[in-house]
Amino acid sequence: MSVLSRLGRPIVGAPMAGGVSTPLLVAAVSDAGGLGMLAAGYQTPEGLAADLVHVRDLTDRPFGVNLFVPVPVDRAALQAQVDDFTARIAGDARALGTAPGQVSWGDTDHWEAKVALVETLAPPVVSCTFGVPDASTVDRWRKVGCEVHVTATCVPEADAAAACGADVIVLQGQEAGGHRGTHDPSAHPQPVDHLGLLETVRSRTDLPLVAAGGITTAGDVRRAVAAGAAAVQVGTALLLSTESGASATYRAALRSPQHTERVLTRAFSGRVAGAVANRWIREHADAPAAFPVVDQLTKPLRRAAAERGDVEAIHIWAGSGWRAAQERPAGEIVRELAG
Ligand SMILES: Cc1cc2nc3c(=O)[nH]c(=O)nc-3n(C[C@H](O)[C@H](O)[C@H](O)COP(=O)(O)O)c2cc1C
């Protein structure tokens, strides 16, 4: 029986990279009968290993780890745009008392080391976003007992996830907070919501499907399950939870009545993400499509802005239901969502 089908509650706590998915949050979601997910993105392999051990200390329940699949960036095509962007944000950086970050065009996310770490530490679930792992990697993980989840944002990506041998497909709708898991960032498929995706993909595969994007109430969960989802994956609903690692500035921005619009933007990282609109997005909407290079450039600025409490220059990742996020223990949120 799959890990997903054995959950007491059909709620996956979305992996949220950048410090939001703390081991405490992961364990709280799993202890409430859901599936907590660690986020390996941006982490060093050593940091990830320590977090994995920490979660195992905190809970005996199943949990998972999420990896960014590396996507090659075309340096020759993008270098001039990146230089131009770097020059444009120099003034913002000075105003924040910092400088644009150092850029590295290679695999800065340590994919190979993390693949091997997952194989060694064998968490019950490993999930991937931004692409599909090759079949031999999926095979290595399954041999050590991991259940493999792969994110898709459109039908061809769901087909690719099934073809690589994934056990579960995570269907991420356009309402989702944070980065879209699009496999080819230069492709522009028509964005679809999670119910639309479920409807189309359900008829193409028997694999269990997890629905993600804008799910913040028990009613949303019921509708996704009625449409064929084996579980839902929620991120935004947990952002303000007690155990979330969201910074004080991020929390204040999510609560601020002045911020009223949510958009899809690549202004912070070079990859499209769902975020609450602020000044940075308005001024840098044309950032080059160069992830993670743009992310590296803006990181010191976002960090400085967070330290100063400046909500206009941080990335306020959020799904369409951000107004419904609650400041409560994550276990209570999971129980309420499950109804
Ligand atoms: C702050 C934040 C960080 C995220 N980081 C990741 C990540 O590291 N890996 C991933 O697969 N998805 C990530 N996501 C997307 C979630 O997996 C999920 O698709 C999304 O949260 C669902 O939409 P919702 O936020 O409206 O619930 C992130 C989402 C948020 C809000």
mmCIF file of C-alpha atoms and ligand atoms in Angstrom:
data_model
loop_
_atom_site.group_PDB
_atom_site.id
_atom_site.type_symbol
_atom_site.label_atom_id
_atom_site.label_comp_id
_atom_site.label_asym_id
_atom_site.label_seq_id
_atom_site.Cartn_x
_atom_site.Cartn_y
_atom_site.Cartn_z
ATOM 1 C CA MET A 1 0.000 0.000 0.000
ATOM 2 C CA SER A 2 1.291 3.444 -0.872
ATOM 3 C CA VAL A 3 2.325 5.990 1.739
ATOM 4 C CA LEU A 4 -0.304 8.336 0.363
ATOM 5 C CA SER A 5 -3.163 5.844 0.754
ATOM 6 C CA ARG A 6 -2.165 5.091 4.358
ATOM 7 C CA LEU A 7 -2.391 8.702 5.560
ATOM 8 C CA GLY A 8 -4.906 9.376 8.308
ATOM 9 C CA ARG A 9 -5.813 12.624 6.548
ATOM 10 C CA PRO A 10 -5.391 13.340 2.811
ATOM 11 C CA ILE A 11 -3.299 16.459 3.360
ATOM 12 C CA VAL A 12 0.284 16.902 2.146
ATOM 13 C CA GLY A 13 2.089 19.854 3.732
ATOM 14 C CA ALA A 14 3.742 21.423 0.694
ATOM 15 C CA PRO A 15 7.512 21.517 0.667
ATOM 16 C CA MET A 16 8.363 25.226 0.982
ATOM 17 C CA ALA A 17 11.985 26.050 0.258
ATOM 18 C CA GLY A 18 13.786 29.055 1.689
ATOM 19 C CA GLY A 19 13.354 28.113 5.335
ATOM 20 C CA VAL A 20 9.544 27.912 5.556
ATOM 21 C CA SER A 21 9.250 24.104 5.852
ATOM 22 C CA THR A 22 11.059 23.652 9.140
ATOM 23 C CA PRO A 23 11.489 20.161 10.618
ATOM 24 C CA LEU A 24 8.945 21.253 13.269
ATOM 25 C CA LEU A 25 6.358 22.053 10.570
ATOM 26 C CA VAL A 26 7.029 18.782 8.733
ATOM 27 C CA ALA A 27 6.639 16.750 11.930
ATOM 28 C CA ALA A 28 3.497 18.651 12.991
ATOM 29 C CA VAL A 29 1.780 17.922 9.664
ATOM 30 C CA SER A 30 2.778 14.244 9.786
ATOM 31 C CA ASP A 31 1.751 13.882 13.431
ATOM 32 C CA ALA A 32 -1.686 15.239 12.523
ATOM 33 C CA GLY A 33 -2.110 12.400 10.024
ATOM 34 C CA GLY A 34 -0.969 14.321 6.933
ATOM 35 C CA LEU A 35 2.316 14.072 5.068
ATOM 36 C CA GLY A 36 4.920 16.675 6.035
ATOM 37 C CA MET A 37 7.486 17.529 3.369
ATOM 38 C CA LEU A 38 10.992 18.926 3.805
ATOM 39 C CA ALA A 39 12.187 21.266 1.053
ATOM 40 C CA ALA A 40 15.713 20.517 -0.191
ATOM 41 C CA GLY A 41 15.822 23.437 -2.635
ATOM 42 C CA TYR A 42 18.620 25.989 -1.875
ATOM 43 C CA GLN A 43 19.834 23.753 0.983
ATOM 44 C CA THR A 44 23.342 22.336 1.241
ATOM 45 C CA PRO A 45 23.414 18.521 1.301
ATOM 46 C CA GLU A 46 24.751 18.744 4.890
ATOM 47 C CA GLY A 47 21.870 21.007 5.950
ATOM 48 C CA LEU A 48 19.374 18.676 4.323
ATOM 49 C CA ALA A 49 20.877 15.628 6.036
ATOM 50 C CA ALA A 50 20.638 17.396 9.405
ATOM 51 C CA ASP A 51 16.981 18.323 8.764
ATOM 52 C CA LEU A 52 16.143 14.738 7.793
ATOM 53 C CA VAL A 53 17.648 13.417 11.008
ATOM 54 C CA HIS A 54 15.822 16.142 12.965
ATOM 55 C CA VAL A 55 12.428 15.173 11.478
ATOM 56 C CA ARG A 56 13.103 11.510 12.299
ATOM 57 C CA ASP A 57 13.807 12.566 15.901
ATOM 58 C CA LEU A 58 10.528 14.492 16.056
ATOM 59 C CA THR A 59 8.105 11.980 14.532
ATOM 60 C CA ASP A 60 7.621 8.298 13.720
ATOM 61 C CA ARG A 61 5.070 9.165 11.037
ATOM 62 C CA PRO A 62 5.844 9.109 7.295
ATOM 63 C CA PHE A 63 7.226 12.300 5.727
ATOM 64 C CA GLY A 64 8.919 13.319 2.512
ATOM 65 C CA VAL A 65 11.700 15.375 0.948
ATOM 66 C CA ASN A 66 11.344 17.560 -2.148
ATOM 67 C CA LEU A 67 14.134 18.235 -4.649
ATOM 68 C CA PHE A 68 14.532 20.811 -7.434
ATOM 69 C CA VAL A 69 15.349 18.985 -10.687
ATOM 70 C CA PRO A 70 18.122 21.001 -12.383
ATOM 71 C CA VAL A 71 17.064 22.776 -15.569
ATOM 72 C CA PRO A 72 19.888 23.950 -17.848
ATOM 73 C CA VAL A 73 20.051 27.712 -18.419
ATOM 74 C CA ASP A 74 21.222 29.056 -21.765
ATOM 75 C CA ARG A 75 24.010 31.349 -20.613
ATOM 76 C CA ALA A 76 24.918 32.560 -24.117
ATOM 77 C CA ALA A 77 21.341 33.712 -24.717
ATOM 78 C CA LEU A 78 20.823 35.267 -21.281
ATOM 79 C CA GLN A 79 24.154 36.785 -20.184
ATOM 80 C CA ALA A 80 23.472 40.250 -21.645
ATOM 81 C CA GLN A 81 19.995 40.417 -20.051
ATOM 82 C CA VAL A 82 21.437 39.285 -16.718
ATOM 83 C CA ASP A 83 24.171 41.973 -16.891
ATOM 84 C CA ASP A 84 21.522 44.583 -17.650
ATOM 85 C CA PHE A 85 19.327 43.379 -14.740
ATOM 86 C CA THR A 86 22.339 43.412 -12.384
ATOM 87 C CA ALA A 87 23.016 47.040 -13.302
ATOM 88 C CA ARG A 88 19.342 47.943 -12.833
ATOM 89 C CA ILE A 89 19.126 46.519 -9.305
ATOM 90 C CA ALA A 90 22.403 48.070 -8.150
ATOM 91 C CA GLY A 91 20.539 51.181 -6.908
ATOM 92 C CA ASP A 92 17.981 49.050 -5.025
ATOM 93 C CA ALA A 93 20.867 47.145 -3.455
ATOM 94 C CA ARG A 94 22.615 50.344 -2.318
ATOM 95 C CA ALA A 95 19.387 51.626 -0.797
ATOM 96 C CA LEU A 96 19.149 48.400 1.200
ATOM 97 C CA GLY A 97 22.806 48.626 2.279
ATOM 98 C CA THR A 98 23.927 45.599 0.272
ATOM 99 C CA ALA A 99 25.028 44.485 -3.209
ATOM 100 C CA PRO A 100 23.627 42.063 -5.809
ATOM 101 C CA GLY A 101 24.618 38.465 -5.040
ATOM 102 C CA GLN A 102 27.336 36.408 -6.724
ATOM 103 C CA VAL A 103 26.146 34.489 -9.750
ATOM 104 C CA SER A 104 26.950 30.893 -10.626
ATOM 105 C CA TRP A 105 25.622 29.340 -13.841
ATOM 106 C CA GLY A 106 26.276 25.686 -12.943
ATOM 107 C CA ASP A 107 24.219 23.314 -10.770
ATOM 108 C CA THR A 108 24.267 25.251 -7.517
ATOM 109 C CA ASP A 109 21.599 23.056 -5.941
ATOM 110 C CA HIS A 110 23.783 19.915 -5.603
ATOM 111 C CA TRP A 111 21.353 17.598 -7.416
ATOM 112 C CA GLU A 112 23.675 14.568 -7.580
ATOM 113 C CA ALA A 113 24.623 14.832 -3.903
ATOM 114 C CA LYS A 114 20.967 15.154 -2.889
ATOM 115 C CA VAL A 115 19.925 12.205 -5.077
ATOM 116 C CA ALA A 116 22.558 10.100 -3.290
ATOM 117 C CA LEU A 117 21.528 11.439 0.126
ATOM 118 C CA VAL A 118 17.908 10.450 -0.474
ATOM 119 C CA GLU A 119 19.108 6.996 -1.518
ATOM 120 C CA THR A 120 21.118 6.666 1.694
ATOM 121 C CA LEU A 121 18.617 8.095 4.174
ATOM 122 C CA ALA A 122 15.553 6.689 2.357
ATOM 123 C CA PRO A 123 12.715 8.973 3.524
ATOM 124 C CA PRO A 124 9.284 7.375 2.907
ATOM 125 C CA VAL A 125 8.547 9.892 0.104
ATOM 126 C CA VAL A 126 10.723 11.876 -2.304
ATOM 127 C CA SER A 127 9.117 14.458 -4.545
ATOM 128 C CA CYS A 128 10.521 16.474 -7.440
ATOM 129 C CA THR A 129 9.611 19.783 -8.988
ATOM 130 C CA PHE A 130 10.827 21.733 -12.065
ATOM 131 C CA GLY A 131 11.235 18.537 -14.095
ATOM 132 C CA VAL A 132 11.265 14.754 -14.126
ATOM 133 C CA PRO A 133 14.097 12.700 -12.661
ATOM 134 C CA ASP A 134 15.432 10.121 -15.133
ATOM 135 C CA ALA A 135 14.094 6.596 -14.867
ATOM 136 C CA SER A 136 17.346 5.252 -13.353
ATOM 137 C CA THR A 137 17.175 7.807 -10.512
ATOM 138 C CA VAL A 138 13.535 6.882 -9.855
ATOM 139 C CA ASP A 139 14.632 3.260 -9.818
ATOM 140 C CA ARG A 140 17.414 3.912 -7.258
ATOM 141 C CA TRP A 141 14.980 5.642 -4.915
ATOM 142 C CA ARG A 142 12.278 3.007 -5.281
ATOM 143 C CA LYS A 143 14.781 0.243 -4.551
ATOM 144 C CA VAL A 144 15.399 1.757 -1.102
ATOM 145 C CA GLY A 145 11.649 2.013 -0.473
ATOM 146 C CA CYS A 146 10.938 5.660 -1.348
ATOM 147 C CA GLU A 147 7.601 6.558 -2.939
ATOM 148 C CA VAL A 148 8.298 9.005 -5.792
ATOM 149 C CA HIS A 149 6.045 12.031 -6.398
ATOM 150 C CA VAL A 150 6.575 14.300 -9.437
ATOM 151 C CA THR A 151 4.975 17.723 -9.960
ATOM 152 C CA ALA A 152 3.224 18.637 -13.218
ATOM 153 C CA THR A 153 1.493 21.862 -14.265
ATOM 154 C CA CYS A 154 -0.025 20.687 -17.571
ATOM 155 C CA VAL A 155 -1.020 17.480 -19.369
ATOM 156 C CA PRO A 156 2.300 16.860 -21.221
ATOM 157 C CA GLU A 157 4.181 17.226 -17.921
ATOM 158 C CA ALA A 158 1.796 14.762 -16.248
ATOM 159 C CA ASP A 159 2.467 12.313 -19.102
ATOM 160 C CA ALA A 160 6.230 12.812 -18.613
ATOM 161 C CA ALA A 161 5.864 12.202 -14.862
ATOM 162 C CA ALA A 162 4.019 8.931 -15.514
ATOM 163 C CA ALA A 163 6.617 7.903 -18.114
ATOM 164 C CA CYS A 164 9.567 8.338 -15.726
ATOM 165 C CA GLY A 165 8.066 5.778 -13.340
ATOM 166 C CA ALA A 166 6.634 8.143 -10.701
ATOM 167 C CA ASP A 167 4.250 6.595 -8.158
ATOM 168 C CA VAL A 168 2.207 9.781 -7.687
ATOM 169 C CA ILE A 169 1.655 12.930 -9.770
ATOM 170 C CA VAL A 170 1.266 16.269 -8.001
ATOM 171 C CA LEU A 171 -0.936 18.501 -10.162
ATOM 172 C CA GLN A 172 -0.078 22.113 -9.446
ATOM 173 C CA GLY A 173 -2.709 24.602 -10.590
ATOM 174 C CA GLN A 174 -2.111 28.250 -11.446
ATOM 175 C CA GLU A 175 -3.529 29.277 -8.034
ATOM 176 C CA ALA A 176 -0.476 27.844 -6.256
ATOM 177 C CA GLY A 177 1.854 29.920 -4.128
ATOM 178 C CA GLY A 178 5.590 29.931 -4.828
ATOM 179 C CA HIS A 179 7.313 28.730 -7.972
ATOM 180 C CA ARG A 180 5.360 27.030 -10.696
ATOM 181 C CA GLY A 181 6.852 23.604 -11.256
ATOM 182 C CA THR A 182 6.913 24.052 -15.050
ATOM 183 C CA HIS A 183 9.434 21.618 -16.571
ATOM 184 C CA ASP A 184 10.485 23.844 -19.474
ATOM 185 C CA PRO A 185 10.499 27.448 -18.239
ATOM 186 C CA SER A 186 10.677 28.746 -21.824
ATOM 187 C CA ALA A 187 7.371 27.003 -22.673
ATOM 188 C CA HIS A 188 4.181 28.926 -21.945
ATOM 189 C CA PRO A 189 1.332 26.430 -21.618
ATOM 190 C CA GLN A 190 -2.054 27.957 -20.855
ATOM 191 C CA PRO A 191 -2.225 28.089 -17.021
ATOM 192 C CA VAL A 192 -4.945 25.803 -15.643
ATOM 193 C CA ASP A 193 -6.399 25.524 -12.135
ATOM 194 C CA HIS A 194 -6.047 22.296 -10.134
ATOM 195 C CA LEU A 195 -9.637 21.139 -10.772
ATOM 196 C CA GLY A 196 -9.173 21.592 -14.535
ATOM 197 C CA LEU A 197 -5.912 19.639 -14.396
ATOM 198 C CA LEU A 198 -7.508 16.865 -12.335
ATOM 199 C CA GLU A 199 -10.348 16.519 -14.798
ATOM 200 C CA THR A 200 -8.018 16.064 -17.796
ATOM 201 C CA VAL A 201 -5.259 14.016 -16.205
ATOM 202 C CA ARG A 202 -7.672 11.682 -14.349
ATOM 203 C CA SER A 203 -8.785 10.176 -17.675
ATOM 204 C CA ARG A 204 -5.175 9.531 -18.801
ATOM 205 C CA THR A 205 -3.635 7.664 -15.871
ATOM 206 C CA ASP A 206 -4.487 5.386 -12.950
ATOM 207 C CA LEU A 207 -1.687 6.855 -10.827
ATOM 208 C CA PRO A 208 -2.773 8.580 -7.600
ATOM 209 C CA LEU A 209 -3.048 12.350 -8.110
ATOM 210 C CA VAL A 210 -2.362 15.075 -5.552
ATOM 211 C CA ALA A 211 -4.053 18.429 -6.210
ATOM 212 C CA ALA A 212 -2.259 21.678 -5.332
ATOM 213 C CA GLY A 213 -3.063 25.354 -5.643
ATOM 214 C CA GLY A 214 -5.340 27.675 -3.707
ATOM 215 C CA ILE A 215 -6.644 25.005 -1.316
ATOM 216 C CA THR A 216 -7.317 26.607 2.058
ATOM 217 C CA THR A 217 -10.675 25.272 3.313
ATOM 218 C CA ALA A 218 -12.311 21.912 4.063
ATOM 219 C CA GLY A 219 -14.671 22.645 1.158
ATOM 220 C CA ASP A 220 -11.707 23.024 -1.235
ATOM 221 C CA VAL A 221 -10.352 19.660 -0.034
ATOM 222 C CA ARG A 222 -13.740 17.955 -0.509
ATOM 223 C CA ARG A 223 -14.062 19.311 -4.059
ATOM 224 C CA ALA A 224 -10.557 18.131 -5.014
ATOM 225 C CA VAL A 225 -11.175 14.657 -3.571
ATOM 226 C CA ALA A 226 -14.565 14.466 -5.327
ATOM 227 C CA ALA A 227 -12.778 15.354 -8.590
ATOM 228 C CA GLY A 228 -10.447 12.387 -8.169
ATOM 229 C CA ALA A 229 -7.548 13.617 -6.028
ATOM 230 C CA ALA A 230 -6.080 11.054 -3.628
ATOM 231 C CA ALA A 231 -4.871 13.970 -1.484
ATOM 232 C CA VAL A 232 -4.230 17.703 -1.650
ATOM 233 C CA GLN A 233 -0.947 19.578 -1.178
ATOM 234 C CA VAL A 234 -1.257 22.837 0.738
ATOM 235 C CA GLY A 235 1.405 25.490 1.165
ATOM 236 C CA THR A 236 -0.157 28.891 1.715
ATOM 237 C CA ALA A 237 -2.600 27.518 4.310
ATOM 238 C CA LEU A 238 0.436 26.684 6.497
ATOM 239 C CA LEU A 239 2.507 29.843 5.954
ATOM 240 C CA LEU A 240 1.320 31.566 9.140
ATOM 241 C CA SER A 241 1.251 28.397 11.240
ATOM 242 C CA THR A 242 3.136 28.383 14.524
ATOM 243 C CA GLU A 243 5.789 25.998 13.166
ATOM 244 C CA SER A 244 6.319 27.760 9.800
ATOM 245 C CA GLY A 245 9.742 29.329 9.254
ATOM 246 C CA ALA A 246 8.247 32.354 7.442
ATOM 247 C CA SER A 247 10.051 35.515 8.615
ATOM 248 C CA ALA A 248 8.307 38.215 10.635
ATOM 249 C CA THR A 249 8.348 40.508 7.571
ATOM 250 C CA TYR A 250 6.825 37.802 5.349
ATOM 251 C CA ARG A 251 4.110 37.164 7.961
ATOM 252 C CA ALA A 252 3.389 40.902 8.228
ATOM 253 C CA ALA A 253 3.127 41.191 4.434
ATOM 254 C CA LEU A 254 0.632 38.309 4.273
ATOM 255 C CA ARG A 255 -1.524 40.010 6.901
ATOM 256 C CA SER A 256 -1.195 43.537 5.477
ATOM 257 C CA PRO A 257 -4.503 45.013 4.247
ATOM 258 C CA GLN A 258 -2.523 47.235 1.831
ATOM 259 C CA HIS A 259 -1.540 44.279 -0.327
ATOM 260 C CA THR A 260 -4.587 43.226 -2.257
ATOM 261 C CA GLU A 261 -3.431 41.572 -5.472
ATOM 262 C CA ARG A 262 -1.712 38.268 -6.238
ATOM 263 C CA VAL A 263 0.220 37.846 -9.481
ATOM 264 C CA LEU A 264 2.466 35.403 -11.326
ATOM 265 C CA THR A 265 5.928 36.941 -11.570
ATOM 266 C CA ARG A 266 9.559 36.091 -12.264
ATOM 267 C CA ALA A 267 10.811 39.388 -10.776
ATOM 268 C CA PHE A 268 12.582 37.763 -7.805
ATOM 269 C CA SER A 269 14.080 34.548 -9.142
ATOM 270 C CA GLY A 270 13.868 34.401 -12.931
ATOM 271 C CA ARG A 271 11.219 31.643 -12.710
ATOM 272 C CA VAL A 272 7.468 32.269 -12.601
ATOM 273 C CA ALA A 273 5.970 32.148 -9.099
ATOM 274 C CA GLY A 274 2.699 33.103 -7.413
ATOM 275 C CA ALA A 275 3.211 36.097 -5.122
ATOM 276 C CA VAL A 276 1.375 38.995 -3.514
ATOM 277 C CA ALA A 277 2.114 42.106 -5.581
ATOM 278 C CA ASN A 278 4.472 44.734 -4.153
ATOM 279 C CA ARG A 279 6.806 47.473 -5.425
ATOM 280 C CA TRP A 280 9.615 45.102 -6.456
ATOM 281 C CA ILE A 281 7.256 43.178 -8.740
ATOM 282 C CA ARG A 282 5.930 46.362 -10.327
ATOM 283 C CA GLU A 283 9.457 47.676 -10.982
ATOM 284 C CA HIS A 284 11.147 44.430 -12.078
ATOM 285 C CA ALA A 285 8.423 42.486 -13.908
ATOM 286 C CA ASP A 286 10.776 42.158 -16.892
ATOM 287 C CA ALA A 287 13.534 40.275 -15.015
ATOM 288 C CA PRO A 288 15.248 37.772 -17.326
ATOM 289 C CA ALA A 289 13.967 34.171 -17.379
ATOM 290 C CA ALA A 290 17.191 32.929 -15.798
ATOM 291 C CA PHE A 291 16.576 30.791 -12.730
ATOM 292 C CA PRO A 292 18.429 30.419 -10.390
ATOM 293 C CA VAL A 293 20.740 33.235 -11.520
ATOM 294 C CA VAL A 294 18.198 36.005 -10.855
ATOM 295 C CA ASP A 295 17.427 34.355 -7.515
ATOM 296 C CA GLN A 296 21.129 34.524 -6.602
ATOM 297 C CA LEU A 297 21.353 38.190 -7.635
ATOM 298 C CA THR A 298 18.339 39.322 -5.595
ATOM 299 C CA LYS A 299 18.918 37.129 -2.524
ATOM 300 C CA PRO A 300 21.029 39.642 -0.505
ATOM 301 C CA LEU A 301 18.499 42.375 -1.268
ATOM 302 C CA ARG A 302 15.557 40.252 -0.139
ATOM 303 C CA ARG A 303 17.438 39.234 2.991
ATOM 304 C CA ALA A 304 18.269 42.868 3.823
ATOM 305 C CA ALA A 305 14.665 43.909 3.163
ATOM 306 C CA ALA A 306 13.363 41.137 5.451
ATOM 307 C CA GLU A 307 15.730 42.269 8.215
ATOM 308 C CA ARG A 308 14.485 45.858 7.867
ATOM 309 C CA GLY A 309 10.828 44.886 7.772
ATOM 310 C CA ASP A 310 10.528 46.232 4.207
ATOM 311 C CA VAL A 311 7.566 44.349 2.713
ATOM 312 C CA GLU A 312 7.984 46.074 -0.663
ATOM 313 C CA ALA A 313 11.242 44.330 -1.592
ATOM 314 C CA ILE A 314 10.724 40.756 -0.351
ATOM 315 C CA HIS A 315 9.109 37.901 -2.264
ATOM 316 C CA ILE A 316 5.682 37.364 -0.683
ATOM 317 C CA TRP A 317 5.070 33.898 -2.161
ATOM 318 C CA ALA A 318 1.363 33.148 -1.836
ATOM 319 C CA GLY A 319 -1.418 31.164 -3.427
ATOM 320 C CA SER A 320 -4.769 32.636 -4.399
ATOM 321 C CA GLY A 321 -6.223 31.804 -0.977
ATOM 322 C CA TRP A 322 -3.645 33.718 1.035
ATOM 323 C CA ARG A 323 -6.250 35.723 2.918
ATOM 324 C CA ALA A 324 -7.443 32.493 4.570
ATOM 325 C CA ALA A 325 -4.031 31.588 6.078
ATOM 326 C CA GLN A 326 -4.352 31.203 9.850
ATOM 327 C CA GLU A 327 -1.983 31.770 12.762
ATOM 328 C CA ARG A 328 -2.496 28.447 14.543
ATOM 329 C CA PRO A 329 -0.585 25.244 15.166
ATOM 330 C CA ALA A 330 -0.167 23.340 11.884
ATOM 331 C CA GLY A 331 -1.809 20.203 13.331
ATOM 332 C CA GLU A 332 -5.037 22.133 13.923
ATOM 333 C CA ILE A 333 -4.965 23.487 10.376
ATOM 334 C CA VAL A 334 -4.485 19.988 8.937
ATOM 335 C CA ARG A 335 -7.339 18.587 11.045
ATOM 336 C CA GLU A 336 -9.661 21.429 10.038
ATOM 337 C CA LEU A 337 -8.807 21.047 6.344
ATOM 338 C CA ALA A 338 -9.559 17.335 6.487
ATOM 339 C CA GLY A 339 -12.974 18.121 7.959
HETATM 340 C C1 LIG B 1 6.680 29.757 0.228
HETATM 341 C C2 LIG B 1 6.493 28.620 -0.741
HETATM 342 C C3 LIG B 1 7.598 27.854 -1.114
HETATM 343 C C4 LIG B 1 7.434 26.772 -1.970
HETATM 344 N N1 LIG B 1 8.520 25.979 -2.259
HETATM 345 C C5 LIG B 1 8.343 24.835 -2.982
HETATM 346 C C6 LIG B 1 9.404 23.888 -3.128
HETATM 347 O O1 LIG B 1 10.503 24.064 -2.613
HETATM 348 N N2 LIG B 1 9.147 22.772 -3.849
HETATM 349 C C7 LIG B 1 7.926 22.514 -4.412
HETATM 350 O O2 LIG B 1 7.743 21.458 -5.041
HETATM 351 N N3 LIG B 1 6.912 23.391 -4.281
HETATM 352 C C8 LIG B 1 7.089 24.525 -3.576
HETATM 353 N N4 LIG B 1 6.035 25.387 -3.413
HETATM 354 C C9 LIG B 1 4.748 25.099 -4.078
HETATM 355 C C10 LIG B 1 3.950 24.051 -3.307
HETATM 356 O O3 LIG B 1 4.487 22.770 -3.493
HETATM 357 C C11 LIG B 1 2.479 23.981 -3.751
HETATM 358 O O4 LIG B 1 2.398 23.722 -5.132
HETATM 359 C C12 LIG B 1 1.709 25.248 -3.432
HETATM 360 O O5 LIG B 1 2.020 25.741 -2.169
HETATM 361 C C13 LIG B 1 0.217 24.955 -3.507
HETATM 362 O O6 LIG B 1 -0.523 26.138 -3.555
HETATM 363 P P1 LIG B 1 -1.001 26.942 -2.238
HETATM 364 O O7 LIG B 1 0.232 27.658 -1.787
HETATM 365 O O8 LIG B 1 -2.037 27.849 -2.750
HETATM 366 O O9 LIG B 1 -1.468 25.936 -1.237
HETATM 367 C C14 LIG B 1 6.162 26.478 -2.538
HETATM 368 C C15 LIG B 1 5.061 27.260 -2.160
HETATM 369 C C16 LIG B 1 5.208 28.311 -1.265
HETATM 370 C C17 LIG B 1 4.003 29.096 -0.864
#
